[in-house]
Short mmCIF file of C-alpha atoms in Angstrom, two decimals:
data_model
loop_
_atom_site.label_atom_id
_atom_site.label_comp_id
_atom_site.label_asym_id
_atom_site.label_seq_id
_atom_site.Cartn_x
_atom_site.Cartn_y
_atom_site.Cartn_z
CA ASP A 17 22.06 25.22 -37.94
CA ALA A 18 18.27 25.45 -38.07
CA GLY A 19 16.38 22.72 -36.32
CA ILE A 20 15.29 21.38 -33.00
CA THR A 21 17.82 20.22 -30.46
CA GLN A 22 17.45 18.38 -27.20
CA SER A 23 19.85 18.06 -24.31
CA PRO A 24 21.08 15.99 -22.69
CA ARG A 25 20.83 13.08 -25.13
CA TYR A 26 21.45 10.59 -22.34
CA LYS A 27 20.86 10.98 -18.61
CA ILE A 28 21.01 8.59 -15.68
CA THR A 29 19.60 9.80 -12.38
CA GLU A 30 18.30 8.45 -9.11
CA THR A 31 14.81 8.26 -7.72
CA GLY A 32 13.75 11.51 -6.09
CA ARG A 33 16.14 13.78 -7.98
CA GLN A 34 15.04 16.69 -10.12
CA VAL A 35 15.86 16.46 -13.80
CA THR A 36 15.40 19.04 -16.53
CA LEU A 37 15.39 18.16 -20.21
CA MET A 38 16.04 21.04 -22.55
CA CYS A 39 14.51 21.71 -25.95
CA HIS A 40 15.46 24.49 -28.34
CA GLN A 41 14.08 25.24 -31.83
CA THR A 42 15.29 27.80 -34.32
CA TRP A 43 12.21 28.09 -36.57
CA SER A 44 10.17 30.34 -34.24
CA HIS A 45 7.39 27.74 -34.40
CA SER A 46 4.39 28.55 -32.25
CA TYR A 47 3.58 25.06 -31.03
CA MET A 48 5.94 22.87 -29.06
CA PHE A 49 5.33 19.45 -27.58
CA TRP A 50 6.87 16.94 -25.21
CA TYR A 51 6.25 13.24 -25.80
CA ARG A 52 7.51 10.15 -24.08
CA GLN A 53 8.04 6.93 -26.00
CA ASP A 54 7.78 3.56 -24.31
CA LEU A 55 7.66 0.07 -25.77
CA GLY A 56 4.09 -0.91 -26.49
CA HIS A 57 2.72 2.59 -25.95
CA GLY A 58 4.14 4.56 -28.82
CA LEU A 59 4.37 8.30 -28.34
CA ARG A 60 2.30 9.81 -25.55
CA LEU A 61 1.85 13.54 -25.14
CA ILE A 62 3.03 14.95 -21.82
CA TYR A 63 2.57 18.72 -22.27
CA TYR A 64 2.26 21.13 -25.15
CA SER A 65 2.52 24.86 -25.65
CA ALA A 66 0.72 27.01 -28.21
CA ALA A 67 2.95 30.05 -27.65
CA ALA A 68 5.22 31.64 -25.07
CA ASP A 69 3.60 31.57 -21.61
CA ILE A 70 0.79 29.28 -22.82
CA THR A 71 1.04 25.62 -21.82
CA ASP A 72 -1.44 22.81 -21.40
CA LYS A 73 -1.54 19.22 -20.22
CA GLY A 74 -1.44 16.27 -22.55
CA GLU A 75 -2.28 12.64 -21.95
CA VAL A 76 0.32 11.84 -19.22
CA PRO A 77 1.27 15.09 -17.38
CA ASP A 78 1.58 13.80 -13.80
CA GLY A 79 5.07 14.25 -12.34
CA TYR A 80 6.17 16.74 -15.02
CA VAL A 81 6.39 20.52 -15.13
CA VAL A 82 6.98 22.73 -18.18
CA SER A 83 7.58 26.40 -18.82
CA ARG A 84 7.87 28.53 -21.94
CA SER A 85 9.22 31.97 -21.24
CA LYS A 86 10.72 32.24 -24.75
CA THR A 87 9.26 30.95 -28.02
CA GLU A 88 12.36 28.94 -28.85
CA ASN A 89 12.76 27.05 -25.55
CA PHE A 90 10.50 24.51 -23.91
CA PRO A 91 12.16 22.76 -20.94
CA LEU A 92 10.60 19.72 -19.27
CA THR A 93 11.26 19.16 -15.57
CA LEU A 94 10.76 16.01 -13.57
CA GLU A 95 10.48 17.44 -10.07
CA SER A 96 11.08 14.14 -8.25
CA ALA A 97 12.04 11.40 -10.68
CA THR A 98 10.50 7.95 -10.37
CA ARG A 99 11.47 4.67 -12.05
CA SER A 100 8.28 4.78 -14.11
CA GLN A 101 9.64 7.92 -15.76
CA THR A 102 12.46 5.94 -17.36
CA SER A 103 11.76 6.56 -21.03
CA VAL A 104 12.85 8.27 -24.21
CA TYR A 105 11.59 11.84 -24.33
CA PHE A 106 10.98 13.66 -27.59
CA CYS A 107 10.46 17.34 -28.07
CA ALA A 108 8.67 18.50 -31.22
CA SER A 109 7.57 21.76 -32.79
CA ARG A 110 5.28 22.95 -35.58
CA GLY A 111 4.17 26.24 -36.99
CA GLN A 112 0.80 27.98 -36.97
CA LEU A 113 -1.93 26.71 -39.29
CA GLY A 114 -1.97 28.29 -42.72
CA LEU A 115 -4.74 30.65 -43.79
CA ALA A 116 -6.71 27.89 -45.48
CA GLY A 117 -5.93 25.34 -42.81
CA GLY A 118 -3.44 24.01 -45.27
CA HIS A 119 -0.72 23.23 -42.80
CA THR A 120 0.57 19.74 -43.29
CA GLY A 121 0.31 18.95 -39.61
CA GLU A 122 3.96 18.02 -39.67
CA LEU A 123 5.71 17.84 -36.35
CA PHE A 124 9.47 18.23 -36.38
CA PHE A 125 11.06 16.06 -33.72
CA GLY A 126 14.33 16.33 -31.89
CA GLU A 127 16.60 13.31 -31.61
CA GLY A 128 15.33 12.40 -28.17
CA SER A 129 16.62 12.34 -24.60
CA ARG A 130 17.08 8.88 -23.15
CA LEU A 131 16.43 9.03 -19.40
CA THR A 132 17.10 6.23 -16.94
CA VAL A 133 15.90 6.57 -13.35
CA LEU A 134 17.56 4.12 -10.97
CA GLN B 1 -9.04 0.49 -25.18
CA LYS B 2 -6.47 2.69 -26.89
CA GLU B 3 -7.67 5.41 -29.21
CA VAL B 4 -5.29 4.19 -31.94
CA GLU B 5 -4.35 0.53 -32.35
CA GLN B 6 -1.33 -0.57 -34.33
CA ASP B 7 0.20 -4.04 -34.50
CA PRO B 8 3.76 -3.64 -33.17
CA GLY B 9 5.10 -6.50 -35.30
CA PRO B 10 7.97 -6.95 -35.75
CA LEU B 11 7.70 -7.47 -39.48
CA SER B 12 10.53 -9.00 -41.51
CA VAL B 13 10.39 -9.12 -45.31
CA PRO B 14 12.83 -9.83 -48.15
CA GLU B 15 14.07 -6.99 -50.30
CA GLY B 16 11.61 -6.16 -53.07
CA ALA B 17 8.54 -7.34 -51.16
CA ILE B 18 5.46 -5.22 -50.51
CA VAL B 19 5.15 -4.08 -46.92
CA SER B 20 1.63 -3.57 -45.60
CA LEU B 21 1.04 -1.66 -42.36
CA ASN B 22 -2.23 -0.62 -40.80
CA CYS B 23 -3.90 1.09 -37.88
CA THR B 24 -7.42 1.20 -36.56
CA TYR B 25 -8.92 3.98 -34.50
CA SER B 26 -12.00 4.70 -32.46
CA ASN B 27 -12.37 8.49 -32.57
CA SER B 28 -14.67 9.42 -35.46
CA ALA B 29 -13.53 13.06 -35.20
CA PHE B 30 -10.11 12.24 -36.61
CA GLN B 31 -9.67 13.78 -40.05
CA TYR B 32 -5.90 14.21 -40.42
CA PHE B 33 -3.90 11.02 -40.87
CA MET B 34 -0.17 10.67 -40.97
CA TRP B 35 2.58 8.11 -41.11
CA TYR B 36 5.91 8.81 -39.46
CA ARG B 37 9.09 6.86 -39.97
CA GLN B 38 11.57 6.48 -37.13
CA TYR B 39 15.07 5.11 -37.56
CA SER B 40 16.82 3.58 -34.59
CA ARG B 41 17.80 6.16 -31.95
CA LYS B 42 16.38 9.02 -34.02
CA GLY B 43 13.28 11.15 -33.81
CA PRO B 44 10.25 10.38 -36.00
CA GLU B 45 9.96 12.15 -39.34
CA LEU B 46 6.83 12.68 -41.43
CA LEU B 47 6.49 10.22 -44.30
CA MET B 48 2.92 10.59 -45.56
CA TYR B 49 0.00 12.89 -44.81
CA THR B 50 -3.65 12.47 -45.81
CA TYR B 51 -6.64 14.62 -45.08
CA SER B 52 -9.99 12.79 -44.74
CA SER B 53 -10.58 9.64 -46.78
CA GLY B 54 -8.87 8.42 -49.92
CA ASN B 55 -5.52 7.36 -51.25
CA LYS B 56 -2.25 9.21 -51.59
CA GLU B 57 0.78 8.00 -53.45
CA ASP B 58 4.37 9.23 -53.16
CA GLY B 59 6.94 7.20 -55.02
CA ARG B 60 7.01 3.71 -53.53
CA PHE B 61 4.67 4.69 -50.69
CA THR B 62 0.87 4.63 -50.73
CA ALA B 63 -1.33 5.74 -47.86
CA GLN B 64 -5.00 4.79 -47.68
CA VAL B 65 -7.69 6.05 -45.35
CA ASP B 66 -11.08 4.43 -44.92
CA LYS B 67 -13.01 6.59 -42.46
CA SER B 68 -16.13 4.41 -42.66
CA SER B 69 -14.13 1.50 -41.26
CA LYS B 70 -11.82 3.69 -39.13
CA TYR B 71 -8.86 2.03 -40.77
CA ILE B 72 -5.70 3.41 -42.35
CA SER B 73 -2.95 1.65 -44.26
CA LEU B 74 0.55 2.27 -45.55
CA PHE B 75 2.01 0.22 -48.39
CA ILE B 76 5.67 0.19 -49.34
CA ARG B 77 6.38 -1.25 -52.78
CA ASP B 78 9.74 -2.68 -53.83
CA SER B 79 10.98 -2.46 -50.26
CA GLN B 80 14.65 -1.69 -49.66
CA PRO B 81 16.93 -2.34 -46.68
CA SER B 82 16.92 1.43 -46.14
CA ASP B 83 13.18 1.13 -45.38
CA SER B 84 14.02 -0.78 -42.20
CA ALA B 85 12.59 1.39 -39.44
CA THR B 86 9.67 1.77 -37.09
CA TYR B 87 6.55 3.17 -38.72
CA LEU B 88 4.08 5.07 -36.56
CA CYS B 89 0.61 6.04 -37.59
CA ALA B 90 -0.70 9.30 -36.19
CA MET B 91 -4.02 11.07 -36.43
CA SER B 92 -5.69 14.22 -35.28
CA ALA B 93 -9.03 15.92 -35.13
CA SER B 94 -7.66 19.43 -34.67
CA ASP B 95 -4.39 19.14 -36.56
CA TYR B 96 -2.19 20.20 -33.68
CA LYS B 97 -2.55 17.42 -31.13
CA LEU B 98 -1.69 14.02 -32.54
CA SER B 99 -2.61 10.57 -31.27
CA PHE B 100 0.01 7.97 -32.18
CA GLY B 101 -0.10 4.24 -32.68
CA ALA B 102 2.45 2.06 -30.88
CA GLY B 103 4.57 1.73 -34.05
CA THR B 104 5.44 -1.28 -36.21
CA THR B 105 9.10 -2.27 -36.55
CA VAL B 106 9.96 -3.34 -40.09
CA THR B 107 13.14 -5.09 -41.21
CA VAL B 108 13.85 -5.51 -44.93
CA ARG B 109 16.39 -8.30 -45.50
CA ALA B 110 18.89 -7.87 -48.33
#
């Protein structure tokens, strides 16, 4: 099925462990994003990627690493998890702007990965 | 101060009422304005999209943008229990990197 999928949906880990959240999209969208959602903060951008092998920091990148070797995959790694990284993580994708800049700006979100760091 | 401010609510209304949601922002470069709807334990999905100032209507939903006041609104007419969700405003200057509000949780009581 076409869409954007995240795995795992739920993860419990311990402080100091490495965790990788996976994101896969089937539309061949150029842009992909990782957000975290916390109560009172809404969605905050962690990292984004404009194309394969092109990534850039968002608003809250510290403690996270991303890679994008293939257009369809955009994994997010917490190298040494901390309790403050307990959150719901959303991956999103969108296509390139249209010729007249007519892209709707719509992001397509996955269903989220709920991470708890003990 | 956050770039986008949104009252988190929660907001509880009876079925059939008008729901009014709003956001204020500080970045005058924003020109793309969106409202996303997020059901419990799901990802957000685009509900309304407006470019620059003005109104946009889609069925029971109306989005308004007032750039002079840096204020955007979403109105839901004849609200239904199925409208119960969290509504997030989002805006962008460049149309690829969005700044989100904190989200307002709405419950429509049958």
